[in-house]
């Protein structure tokens, strides 16, 4: 029986990509037997943390486009609230490029990462358990506090309603004759370099809750040969992208852009936060994390159409922005997730075949 996933059910969304089985059964992350560093460790209390962060006076972030899940407002409010200047490095950086930036002269303090990159680089992060730690589902945080999900999203189809109706499925969108003549499809980015692009291919590959990278590549190869792949997302009739990004585009111009999450093909993924072990501004890094996971910070993300990790707890405490929650794209079905082995195998397949098939 298909389960209706209501928009506030982030726990369902985040029951976790990294550890679910091929059948959709979810399993917890293996425990990490290292005590996490709480707020009190090193700073005493929140007031002392604020004082230390203000003395540092700066925070360096990386890979945070202002339009991505309302990060622009998040940074502006934080800076105004605490009087801390934010330096934003390479907003377009992908997860691995964020971590690699540690080796540059402009060392970032904090990261916003996909789960696979966080798992692979956990030794580079400083353990820290934010206030509200228990509100974050266990499935989406390392027990020692090296990383923890701040928000998540679903893969979706954004489309121009003037030119096509909402696709009932990815298969319908991608098959020959499945769209009106002259319409085109695009990924949000290069699937060899970009998580949105990669997950778009994998969403297109889904059948019965299972993934087949070959099927996804073949679908886009057929589109390419038919001349139905747009040169850029902004030129496409339909774009496969995270629901929070398609929803933001729709909010800007609903007459020209709408978003749908095909029932039965719900690919979900969290984005996780981490503090650099070599952060130049360690207090500001922790204060930023505290702010991001506060009710205020989580509601700012929610207004950017993300599904914040503390959403369920905030609903129970009546601190959620209900108006913003009501604007999230609707989902009907059970979310499915790519395991780390599935991601690795799919990425290996795409490295070997994507460029050749799309040339």
XYZ file of C-alpha atoms in Angstrom:
359
model
C 0.000 0.000 0.000
C 1.345 3.409 -0.961
C 1.912 5.651 2.019
C 1.021 9.315 1.775
C 4.032 11.359 2.866
C 2.788 14.703 4.130
C 4.952 17.732 3.518
C 6.162 18.037 7.132
C 7.403 14.443 7.255
C 11.100 15.119 6.948
C 11.885 12.084 9.071
C 10.463 9.932 6.282
C 12.450 11.843 3.691
C 15.657 11.486 5.633
C 15.514 7.850 6.683
C 18.621 7.758 5.174
C 19.924 7.674 1.653
C 23.296 6.434 2.788
C 22.009 3.371 4.542
C 18.806 2.188 2.870
C 18.671 -1.149 1.116
C 17.883 -1.837 -2.529
C 14.316 -2.715 -1.538
C 13.800 0.587 0.255
C 14.247 -0.846 3.764
C 16.153 1.631 5.887
C 18.938 0.902 8.314
C 20.632 3.123 10.839
C 24.144 4.403 10.369
C 26.813 2.368 12.143
C 27.502 3.910 15.558
C 30.589 6.023 16.059
C 31.958 5.502 19.545
C 33.379 8.958 20.066
C 31.829 11.452 22.433
C 30.565 14.499 20.585
C 31.613 18.013 21.551
C 28.640 19.930 22.927
C 28.110 23.667 23.129
C 29.628 23.741 26.596
C 32.875 22.104 25.451
C 35.346 24.953 25.176
C 32.886 27.847 25.407
C 30.917 27.280 28.608
C 27.520 28.557 27.486
C 25.772 30.233 24.567
C 26.554 33.764 25.731
C 30.280 32.987 25.877
C 30.111 31.368 22.447
C 28.537 34.530 21.045
C 31.194 36.668 22.733
C 34.023 34.526 21.323
C 32.484 34.548 17.835
C 32.067 38.317 17.892
C 35.702 38.721 18.881
C 36.648 36.668 15.806
C 34.318 38.897 13.805
C 34.314 36.766 10.648
C 32.919 33.558 9.207
C 34.028 31.925 5.966
C 31.499 29.776 4.130
C 31.838 27.916 0.832
C 29.412 26.477 -1.706
C 26.388 28.483 -0.524
C 24.549 30.159 -3.431
C 22.284 32.852 -2.024
C 19.261 31.468 -3.883
C 19.838 27.891 -2.657
C 17.293 27.108 0.121
C 17.264 30.775 1.138
C 20.916 30.838 2.172
C 21.084 34.517 1.227
C 18.565 35.426 3.931
C 20.199 32.983 6.344
C 23.590 34.691 5.938
C 22.157 38.217 6.086
C 20.135 37.574 9.249
C 23.068 35.864 10.967
C 25.425 38.699 10.094
C 22.984 41.373 11.261
C 22.045 39.474 14.410
C 25.588 38.903 15.655
C 27.625 41.576 13.858
C 29.816 38.962 12.170
C 31.047 39.515 8.627
C 30.550 36.560 6.270
C 32.978 35.828 3.458
C 31.351 33.549 0.888
C 33.820 31.513 -1.181
C 32.909 29.974 -4.546
C 29.119 29.712 -4.142
C 28.974 27.229 -7.033
C 31.383 24.756 -5.390
C 30.164 21.169 -5.230
C 30.574 19.096 -2.071
C 34.039 17.753 -2.863
C 35.280 21.178 -3.936
C 34.083 22.554 -0.592
C 36.201 20.048 1.321
C 39.157 20.574 -1.015
C 39.045 24.303 -0.234
C 40.529 23.500 3.189
C 43.897 23.211 1.460
C 43.656 26.726 -0.019
C 44.710 30.028 1.501
C 41.070 30.975 2.171
C 40.141 28.157 4.515
C 36.360 27.717 4.992
C 34.925 27.333 8.480
C 31.813 25.309 7.641
C 30.468 23.013 4.921
C 27.115 22.096 3.333
C 27.618 18.613 1.851
C 26.087 15.549 0.301
C 26.150 12.503 2.575
C 28.686 10.530 0.556
C 31.275 13.332 0.679
C 30.634 13.879 4.401
C 31.151 10.196 5.161
C 34.374 10.065 3.146
C 35.838 13.156 4.829
C 34.537 12.901 8.408
C 38.082 12.921 9.826
C 38.440 16.527 8.589
C 35.487 17.772 10.636
C 35.279 18.989 14.228
C 32.728 17.086 16.352
C 30.014 19.401 17.632
C 26.522 18.614 18.892
C 24.295 21.635 18.457
C 21.536 22.680 20.812
C 18.512 20.699 19.671
C 20.727 17.744 18.758
C 18.062 15.268 19.894
C 15.570 16.810 17.439
C 17.698 15.697 14.490
C 16.728 12.170 13.382
C 19.404 9.650 14.384
C 19.516 8.322 10.819
C 20.925 11.580 9.493
C 23.700 12.445 11.926
C 27.017 10.975 12.942
C 26.864 9.937 16.582
C 30.033 11.887 17.356
C 28.703 15.104 15.840
C 31.084 15.328 12.887
C 28.169 15.887 10.492
C 24.374 16.198 10.668
C 21.607 16.936 8.200
C 20.329 20.499 8.171
C 17.686 19.988 5.505
C 16.676 17.743 2.625
C 14.727 17.598 -0.601
C 13.188 15.416 -3.285
C 14.107 15.150 -6.937
C 11.338 16.746 -9.004
C 10.256 17.884 -12.456
C 9.875 21.597 -13.044
C 7.940 22.371 -16.214
C 6.356 25.152 -18.250
C 2.567 24.663 -17.899
C 1.957 26.771 -21.005
C 3.652 24.127 -23.130
C 2.966 20.823 -21.367
C 0.907 19.225 -18.636
C 2.446 17.840 -15.471
C 4.256 14.595 -16.368
C 2.785 11.615 -14.529
C 6.223 9.972 -14.328
C 9.838 10.346 -15.354
C 9.271 7.603 -17.906
C 6.449 9.588 -19.500
C 8.567 12.725 -19.645
C 11.545 10.980 -21.215
C 9.960 8.491 -23.616
C 9.550 9.306 -27.337
C 6.174 10.949 -27.815
C 5.751 11.465 -24.097
C 5.898 15.255 -24.449
C 4.382 17.747 -26.875
C 6.404 18.261 -30.043
C 9.174 20.811 -29.716
C 9.504 20.569 -25.940
C 12.896 19.930 -24.370
C 14.286 18.464 -21.128
C 17.377 19.386 -19.105
C 19.270 18.284 -16.044
C 20.201 20.913 -13.471
C 23.909 20.300 -14.018
C 26.591 17.952 -15.298
C 25.900 14.551 -13.675
C 29.640 13.811 -13.619
C 30.295 16.849 -11.414
C 27.012 17.983 -9.901
C 24.816 16.205 -7.325
C 21.610 17.650 -8.765
C 22.506 16.423 -12.251
C 23.560 13.005 -10.996
C 20.382 12.540 -8.996
C 18.331 13.668 -11.978
C 19.763 10.802 -14.017
C 19.151 8.393 -11.158
C 15.553 9.570 -10.708
C 15.024 8.927 -14.408
C 16.489 5.445 -13.936
C 14.003 4.371 -11.255
C 11.546 1.541 -11.782
C 9.669 -0.062 -8.924
C 11.812 1.751 -6.368
C 15.032 0.350 -7.834
C 17.795 2.129 -9.703
C 19.646 1.298 -12.908
C 22.195 3.860 -14.056
C 22.256 2.283 -17.511
C 18.538 2.914 -17.912
C 18.954 6.581 -16.940
C 21.849 7.118 -19.335
C 19.981 5.422 -22.177
C 16.920 7.607 -21.594
C 18.928 10.809 -21.894
C 20.910 9.451 -24.822
C 17.658 8.845 -26.681
C 16.517 12.380 -25.848
C 19.806 13.749 -27.130
C 19.517 11.874 -30.412
C 15.968 13.171 -30.805
C 17.137 16.749 -30.284
C 15.052 17.049 -27.126
C 17.836 17.959 -24.647
C 18.035 21.699 -23.981
C 21.433 23.409 -24.165
C 20.858 24.906 -20.690
C 18.223 24.478 -17.968
C 16.861 27.997 -18.471
C 16.094 27.093 -22.101
C 14.232 23.868 -21.283
C 10.525 23.120 -21.115
C 11.171 20.719 -18.219
C 14.058 20.471 -15.745
C 14.931 17.639 -13.360
C 16.109 19.288 -10.153
C 15.589 19.336 -6.381
C 12.043 20.274 -5.433
C 13.231 23.246 -3.366
C 14.867 24.803 -6.426
C 11.990 24.094 -8.801
C 9.572 25.383 -6.156
C 11.544 28.622 -5.823
C 11.398 29.102 -9.598
C 7.651 28.468 -9.508
C 7.140 30.964 -6.701
C 8.906 33.603 -8.793
C 6.587 33.037 -11.779
C 3.926 30.387 -11.281
C 2.296 31.065 -14.651
C 5.503 30.032 -16.409
C 6.849 27.334 -14.073
C 5.334 24.637 -11.904
C 6.746 21.641 -10.063
C 5.668 18.044 -9.651
C 7.133 15.071 -7.803
C 5.974 11.972 -9.690
C 4.141 9.520 -7.443
C 6.014 6.288 -6.893
C 9.351 7.758 -8.005
C 10.400 9.854 -5.030
C 14.175 10.118 -4.791
C 15.154 11.838 -1.546
C 18.430 13.111 -0.157
C 19.625 15.248 2.771
C 22.331 17.895 2.798
C 24.513 17.764 5.876
C 26.448 20.365 7.831
C 29.974 20.088 9.203
C 32.560 22.305 10.887
C 36.126 22.235 9.610
C 38.609 20.803 12.101
C 40.982 23.578 10.984
C 38.397 26.376 10.975
C 40.108 29.791 11.239
C 37.044 31.046 13.140
C 36.020 28.112 15.353
C 33.606 30.058 17.559
C 31.864 31.729 14.621
C 31.622 28.325 12.917
C 29.817 26.877 15.929
C 27.603 29.925 16.298
C 26.622 29.646 12.615
C 25.713 26.015 13.178
C 23.678 26.922 16.252
C 21.827 29.548 14.222
C 21.183 27.239 11.282
C 19.614 24.619 13.588
C 17.668 27.133 15.689
C 13.921 27.563 15.090
C 14.716 30.842 13.334
C 17.324 29.303 11.041
C 15.267 26.207 10.250
C 12.252 28.361 9.346
C 14.434 30.469 7.039
C 15.415 27.255 5.227
C 11.765 26.223 5.146
C 10.878 29.509 3.463
C 13.421 28.475 0.824
C 11.269 25.348 0.210
C 13.743 22.999 1.931
C 12.532 20.438 4.468
C 14.491 21.254 7.656
C 15.747 18.392 9.791
C 14.096 19.663 12.988
C 10.746 20.102 11.261
C 8.863 17.382 13.113
C 10.084 18.579 16.515
C 9.233 22.171 15.631
C 5.720 21.140 14.685
C 5.285 19.438 18.039
C 6.524 22.600 19.787
C 4.383 24.885 17.561
C 7.471 26.813 16.430
C 7.165 25.873 12.746
C 6.268 28.442 10.065
C 3.023 26.753 9.016
C 2.478 29.075 6.067
C 5.869 28.152 4.620
C 5.295 24.451 5.312
C 2.028 24.614 3.400
C 3.844 25.850 0.308
C 6.121 22.802 -0.018
C 5.512 20.659 -3.108
C 3.155 17.787 -2.344
C 4.419 14.203 -2.358
C 2.446 10.992 -2.627
C 4.316 7.746 -2.065
C 7.252 6.304 -0.186
C 10.652 7.993 -0.614
C 13.512 5.833 -1.853
C 17.212 6.448 -1.408
C 20.513 5.701 -3.029
C 22.856 3.774 -0.770
C 26.529 4.675 -0.826
C 27.372 1.460 -2.765
C 24.601 2.300 -5.231
C 25.976 5.809 -5.655
C 29.504 4.511 -6.171
C 28.406 1.966 -8.772
C 26.243 4.502 -10.598
C 28.986 7.134 -10.641
C 31.440 4.591 -12.017
C 28.976 3.697 -14.779
C 28.379 7.335 -15.670
C 32.105 8.059 -15.769
C 32.500 5.312 -18.350
C 29.407 5.914 -20.460
C 27.805 9.353 -20.005
C 30.082 11.459 -22.184
C 30.178 8.835 -24.931
C 26.400 8.416 -24.987
C 25.715 12.162 -24.902
C 28.258 13.205 -27.550
